[in-house]
Coordinates of C-alpha atoms and ligand atoms in Angstrom, one line a residue:
M1 CA 0.0 0.0 0.0
T2 CA 1.4 3.4 -1.0
V3 CA 1.3 6.3 1.5
K4 CA -0.8 9.2 0.4
I5 CA 1.5 12.2 0.9
S6 CA -1.5 14.6 1.1
Q7 CA -2.8 12.6 4.1
T8 CA 0.3 12.6 6.2
A9 CA 0.3 14.4 9.5
E10 CA 3.1 16.7 8.2
L11 CA 1.1 17.8 5.2
Q12 CA -2.1 18.3 7.2
A13 CA -0.1 20.5 9.7
F14 CA 1.5 22.4 6.8
F15 CA -1.9 23.2 5.2
K16 CA -3.3 24.3 8.6
Q17 CA -0.4 26.8 8.7
A18 CA -1.0 27.9 5.1
A19 CA -4.7 28.4 6.0
G20 CA -3.7 30.7 8.9
L21 CA -4.9 28.4 11.6
D22 CA -1.7 28.9 13.7
N23 CA -2.5 32.7 14.1
D24 CA -5.4 34.6 15.7
Q25 CA -5.7 37.2 13.0
G26 CA -8.1 37.2 10.0
S27 CA -11.4 35.4 9.6
P28 CA -12.0 32.0 11.3
R29 CA -14.7 31.2 8.7
V30 CA -12.4 31.9 5.7
K31 CA -9.6 29.8 7.4
Q32 CA -12.0 26.9 7.8
I33 CA -13.1 27.0 4.2
L34 CA -9.6 27.5 2.8
L35 CA -8.2 24.6 4.8
R36 CA -10.8 22.4 3.3
I37 CA -10.1 23.6 -0.2
L38 CA -6.3 23.0 0.3
Q39 CA -6.9 19.5 1.8
D40 CA -9.4 18.5 -0.9
S41 CA -7.2 19.9 -3.7
A42 CA -4.2 18.1 -2.6
R43 CA -6.1 14.9 -2.3
L44 CA -7.5 15.3 -5.8
I45 CA -4.1 16.1 -7.3
E46 CA -2.6 13.0 -5.7
D47 CA -5.5 10.6 -6.3
L48 CA -6.0 11.5 -9.9
E49 CA -2.3 11.8 -10.5
I50 CA -2.7 15.3 -11.9
T51 CA 0.3 16.1 -14.1
D52 CA 2.2 19.4 -13.7
D53 CA 1.0 20.3 -17.2
E54 CA -2.6 19.6 -16.3
F55 CA -2.2 21.6 -13.1
W56 CA -0.7 24.7 -14.7
S57 CA -3.1 24.7 -17.6
A58 CA -5.9 24.7 -15.1
I59 CA -4.4 27.7 -13.3
D60 CA -4.0 29.5 -16.6
Y61 CA -7.7 28.6 -17.3
L62 CA -8.8 30.3 -14.1
N63 CA -6.9 33.4 -15.0
R64 CA -8.6 33.5 -18.4
L65 CA -12.0 32.7 -16.9
G66 CA -11.7 35.6 -14.5
G67 CA -10.2 37.9 -17.1
R68 CA -13.3 37.4 -19.3
G69 CA -15.7 37.7 -16.4
E70 CA -17.1 34.2 -16.9
A71 CA -16.7 32.7 -13.5
A72 CA -20.4 32.8 -12.7
L73 CA -21.2 31.6 -16.2
L74 CA -19.1 28.5 -15.7
I75 CA -20.7 27.9 -12.3
A76 CA -24.1 27.9 -13.9
G77 CA -22.9 25.6 -16.7
L78 CA -21.4 23.1 -14.3
G79 CA -24.8 22.9 -12.5
I80 CA -23.4 24.3 -9.3
E81 CA -25.9 27.2 -9.2
H82 CA -28.7 24.6 -9.8
F83 CA -27.3 22.5 -7.0
L84 CA -27.6 25.5 -4.6
D85 CA -31.3 25.6 -5.5
L86 CA -31.7 21.9 -4.8
L87 CA -29.9 22.4 -1.5
N88 CA -32.2 25.3 -0.5
D89 CA -35.2 23.4 -1.6
A90 CA -34.2 20.5 0.7
R91 CA -33.5 22.8 3.6
D92 CA -36.9 24.5 3.1
A93 CA -38.7 21.1 3.0
Q94 CA -37.0 20.1 6.2
V95 CA -38.5 23.0 8.1
G96 CA -41.9 22.9 6.2
H97 CA -41.3 25.9 4.0
T98 CA -43.1 24.5 1.0
G99 CA -45.5 25.7 -1.7
G100 CA -45.6 28.6 -4.0
T101 CA -43.7 29.2 -7.3
P102 CA -40.4 27.2 -7.4
R103 CA -37.1 29.0 -7.3
T104 CA -34.5 28.6 -10.0
I105 CA -31.1 30.1 -10.7
E106 CA -30.5 33.8 -11.1
G107 CA -27.7 33.4 -13.6
P108 CA -24.9 36.0 -14.1
L109 CA -26.7 38.7 -16.0
Y110 CA -28.8 40.7 -13.6
V111 CA -28.3 44.5 -13.4
A112 CA -29.6 46.3 -10.3
G113 CA -31.5 49.6 -10.6
A114 CA -33.8 49.0 -13.6
P115 CA -36.5 51.7 -14.1
L116 CA -39.3 51.4 -11.6
C117 CA -42.9 51.5 -13.0
E118 CA -46.4 51.3 -11.5
G119 CA -48.5 48.4 -12.7
E120 CA -47.1 48.2 -16.2
A121 CA -44.1 48.9 -18.3
R122 CA -42.7 48.8 -21.8
M123 CA -39.5 46.7 -21.6
D124 CA -37.9 47.1 -25.0
D125 CA -36.5 50.3 -26.5
G126 CA -38.1 49.6 -29.9
T127 CA -34.8 49.0 -31.7
E128 CA -35.8 45.5 -32.8
E129 CA -39.2 46.7 -34.2
G130 CA -39.9 44.7 -37.3
V131 CA -37.5 42.0 -36.3
A132 CA -38.8 41.0 -32.9
T133 CA -42.3 39.7 -32.1
T134 CA -44.1 41.9 -29.6
L135 CA -44.8 40.0 -26.4
F136 CA -47.5 41.0 -23.9
I137 CA -46.7 39.6 -20.5
E138 CA -49.1 39.7 -17.6
G139 CA -49.8 38.0 -14.4
Q140 CA -50.6 38.2 -10.7
V141 CA -48.5 38.0 -7.6
I142 CA -50.5 36.0 -4.9
D143 CA -49.8 34.4 -1.5
L144 CA -50.2 30.7 -0.6
Q145 CA -53.9 31.2 -0.1
G146 CA -54.3 32.8 -3.5
K147 CA -54.8 36.3 -2.1
P148 CA -53.4 39.1 -4.4
I149 CA -50.3 40.9 -3.2
A150 CA -50.5 44.6 -4.1
G151 CA -47.3 46.6 -4.1
A152 CA -45.0 43.7 -4.8
I153 CA -41.9 44.5 -6.9
V154 CA -41.7 42.3 -10.1
D155 CA -38.1 42.9 -11.3
L156 CA -37.7 41.1 -14.6
W157 CA -35.0 40.9 -17.2
Q158 CA -34.5 39.1 -20.5
A159 CA -32.5 38.8 -23.7
N160 CA -33.2 40.4 -27.1
T161 CA -33.8 38.5 -30.3
K162 CA -30.1 37.7 -30.5
G163 CA -30.0 36.2 -27.0
N164 CA -28.0 39.1 -25.6
Y165 CA -28.6 41.2 -22.4
S166 CA -28.3 44.9 -22.1
Y167 CA -25.3 46.2 -20.1
F168 CA -23.3 43.1 -21.0
D169 CA -24.1 43.7 -24.7
K170 CA -22.8 47.3 -25.1
S171 CA -24.7 47.7 -28.3
Q172 CA -28.1 47.9 -26.4
S173 CA -29.4 51.0 -24.6
A174 CA -29.2 51.2 -20.8
F175 CA -31.7 48.9 -19.1
N176 CA -33.2 47.7 -22.3
L177 CA -35.4 44.7 -21.5
R178 CA -35.0 45.3 -17.7
R179 CA -37.8 46.8 -15.6
R180 CA -39.1 46.8 -12.1
I181 CA -42.9 46.8 -12.0
V182 CA -44.9 47.4 -8.8
T183 CA -48.1 45.3 -8.8
D184 CA -51.4 47.1 -8.7
A185 CA -54.3 46.7 -6.1
E186 CA -55.1 43.3 -7.6
G187 CA -51.5 42.2 -7.4
R188 CA -51.2 42.4 -11.2
Y189 CA -48.2 43.3 -13.4
R190 CA -48.2 43.9 -17.2
A191 CA -45.3 44.3 -19.5
R192 CA -45.0 45.0 -23.2
S193 CA -41.8 43.3 -24.4
I194 CA -40.5 41.2 -27.2
V195 CA -40.1 37.4 -27.5
P196 CA -36.6 36.7 -26.3
S197 CA -34.2 34.3 -28.0
G198 CA -32.2 31.7 -26.0
Y199 CA -28.7 32.5 -24.8
G200 CA -25.6 30.9 -26.1
C201 CA -22.2 31.0 -24.4
D202 CA -19.5 32.9 -26.4
P203 CA -18.1 30.1 -28.6
Q204 CA -14.6 31.7 -28.2
G205 CA -14.9 32.1 -24.4
P206 CA -13.4 30.0 -21.6
T207 CA -16.8 28.6 -20.5
Q208 CA -17.4 27.1 -23.9
E209 CA -13.8 25.9 -24.0
C210 CA -14.6 23.8 -20.9
L211 CA -18.0 22.7 -22.2
D212 CA -16.3 21.5 -25.4
L213 CA -14.0 19.3 -23.3
L214 CA -17.1 17.8 -21.7
G215 CA -18.7 17.2 -25.0
R216 CA -21.5 19.7 -24.1
H217 CA -23.2 22.6 -25.8
G218 CA -23.6 26.0 -24.1
Q219 CA -27.2 26.9 -25.0
R220 CA -30.1 28.0 -22.9
P221 CA -33.8 28.0 -24.0
A222 CA -35.6 31.3 -24.4
H223 CA -36.5 32.5 -20.9
I224 CA -37.4 35.5 -18.7
H225 CA -35.8 36.1 -15.3
Y226 CA -37.7 37.3 -12.3
F227 CA -37.0 38.6 -8.8
I228 CA -40.3 39.0 -6.9
S229 CA -40.4 40.7 -3.5
A230 CA -43.0 42.1 -1.2
P231 CA -43.0 43.1 2.5
G232 CA -43.9 40.1 4.6
Y233 CA -43.0 37.5 1.9
R234 CA -39.9 35.5 1.0
H235 CA -37.9 36.9 -1.9
L236 CA -38.3 34.7 -5.0
T237 CA -35.6 34.3 -7.6
T238 CA -37.0 32.4 -10.6
Q239 CA -37.4 32.2 -14.4
I240 CA -40.0 31.4 -16.9
N241 CA -38.6 29.1 -19.6
L242 CA -40.6 29.2 -22.8
S243 CA -42.4 26.1 -24.1
G244 CA -41.6 25.0 -27.6
D245 CA -37.9 25.8 -27.4
K246 CA -35.6 23.1 -28.5
Y247 CA -33.4 23.6 -25.4
L248 CA -36.3 23.7 -22.9
W249 CA -35.2 20.4 -21.3
D250 CA -31.6 20.6 -22.6
D251 CA -30.6 23.8 -20.8
F252 CA -26.8 24.0 -20.3
A253 CA -27.5 25.9 -17.0
Y254 CA -30.2 23.4 -15.8
A255 CA -32.7 26.2 -14.9
T256 CA -35.8 24.7 -16.4
R257 CA -38.1 23.2 -13.8
E258 CA -41.6 21.8 -13.6
G259 CA -43.9 24.7 -12.7
L260 CA -41.8 27.3 -14.5
I261 CA -42.7 26.7 -18.1
G262 CA -44.4 29.6 -19.9
E263 CA -46.7 28.9 -22.8
V264 CA -46.3 31.7 -25.3
N265 CA -49.5 32.2 -27.3
F266 CA -48.9 33.6 -30.8
V267 CA -51.9 35.6 -32.1
E268 CA -52.6 36.4 -35.8
D269 CA -55.8 38.4 -35.6
A270 CA -55.8 42.0 -36.9
A271 CA -58.7 43.0 -34.6
L272 CA -56.9 41.7 -31.5
A273 CA -53.6 43.3 -32.6
A274 CA -55.4 46.7 -33.1
K275 CA -56.8 46.4 -29.6
R276 CA -53.3 45.9 -28.3
G277 CA -52.0 48.8 -30.4
V278 CA -49.8 46.7 -32.6
E279 CA -49.9 45.5 -36.2
G280 CA -49.7 41.9 -37.3
R281 CA -48.6 38.8 -35.4
F282 CA -47.9 39.2 -31.7
A283 CA -47.5 37.0 -28.7
E284 CA -49.0 36.7 -25.2
L285 CA -47.7 35.1 -22.0
S286 CA -49.5 34.9 -18.8
F287 CA -47.7 33.9 -15.6
D288 CA -48.6 34.2 -11.9
F289 CA -46.2 34.0 -9.0
Q290 CA -47.1 32.7 -5.6
L291 CA -44.9 33.8 -2.7
Q292 CA -44.3 32.1 0.7
P293 CA -44.7 34.1 3.8
A294 CA -41.4 35.4 5.4
V295 CA -40.6 33.8 8.7
E296 CA -37.0 34.7 9.3
T297 CA -35.3 38.1 9.1
G298 CA -33.6 38.8 5.8
E299 CA -35.8 36.5 3.8
E300 CA -37.7 39.4 2.2
Q301 CA -34.5 40.5 0.4
R302 CA -32.5 38.9 -2.4
S303 CA -29.1 37.5 -1.5
L304 CA -26.0 39.8 -1.2
R305 CA -24.4 38.2 -4.3
P306 CA -22.3 41.0 -6.0
R307 CA -24.2 42.2 -9.0
A308 CA -23.7 44.8 -11.8
L309 CA -25.1 48.2 -11.0
Q310 CA -25.4 50.6 -14.0
A311 CA -25.3 54.4 -13.5
Ligands
LIG401 C1 -28.2 33.4 -19.1 O1 -29.1 34.3 -19.7 C2 -28.6 32.8 -18.0 O2 -29.8 33.0 -17.6 C3 -27.7 31.9 -17.4 C4 -28.2 31.2 -16.2 C5 -26.5 31.7 -17.9 C6 -26.1 32.4 -19.0 C7 -26.9 33.3 -19.6
LIG402 FE1 -30.8 34.5 -18.8

């Protein structure tokens, strides 16, 4: 039997020192986490006989990943962000926090501070007129008993017809396809938008480079992201993934969930179009959100995940 170097008392003591456990400065929590990362990394390197070339190419990869701002994209693609949802679902179930609209991943493309509108909003800046299909979105925010929640903030964001998001795609106007809508007295929100296209990872980027090595694509189905919040209710991070998309159940980020599929209804009726103030074919999507009551402090707000904030 060969001795595992990474498991010897000397190496364990060395990593404890490297993680700062022999001093009383710094953060005990960070020390605990870093020690585990060092121990597990050393074990992995030894067990899988990681070569020096493999190791240093991985380090170079991390530099390139961060350099391109794709760390959170890779995390979504590797299913770790979805795993966090499953973990939170299981923790909720253990304490009986069930019911309501399911959560699903936020993804890396939220921008804080979108225009705040009362009851309804137009989401798109009109630059894709003639190319995009106009989409009328409406729905109600309700509690677990079905009672409407007035004054809830529906913060939604989506891609354009190219699958790109404003702010990250500098060719789009500020906050294009991003709005915060306050629900009316009946808990309703209404948005005029466009039918989004699915997102695809940059084929030249480090995330797709990794996915290629896994034999995987980097595509998402067309979807619309939501943060829903209201005083007295648990913040909800979720998405509507659109039915009929070829990637609906083949999402590289694993965000599609039962209960989160939106049926887009395409309408070709001149009279109905005129009533909506548009010409020709348009689309409708109706989706309600059901919130759980907040029981613990902090639950009404979204996580403190660092996010883009546009001036
Ligand atoms: C997206 O639009 C997205 O929602 C996720 C999760 C990852 C990449 C792009
Ligand atoms: Fe997205």
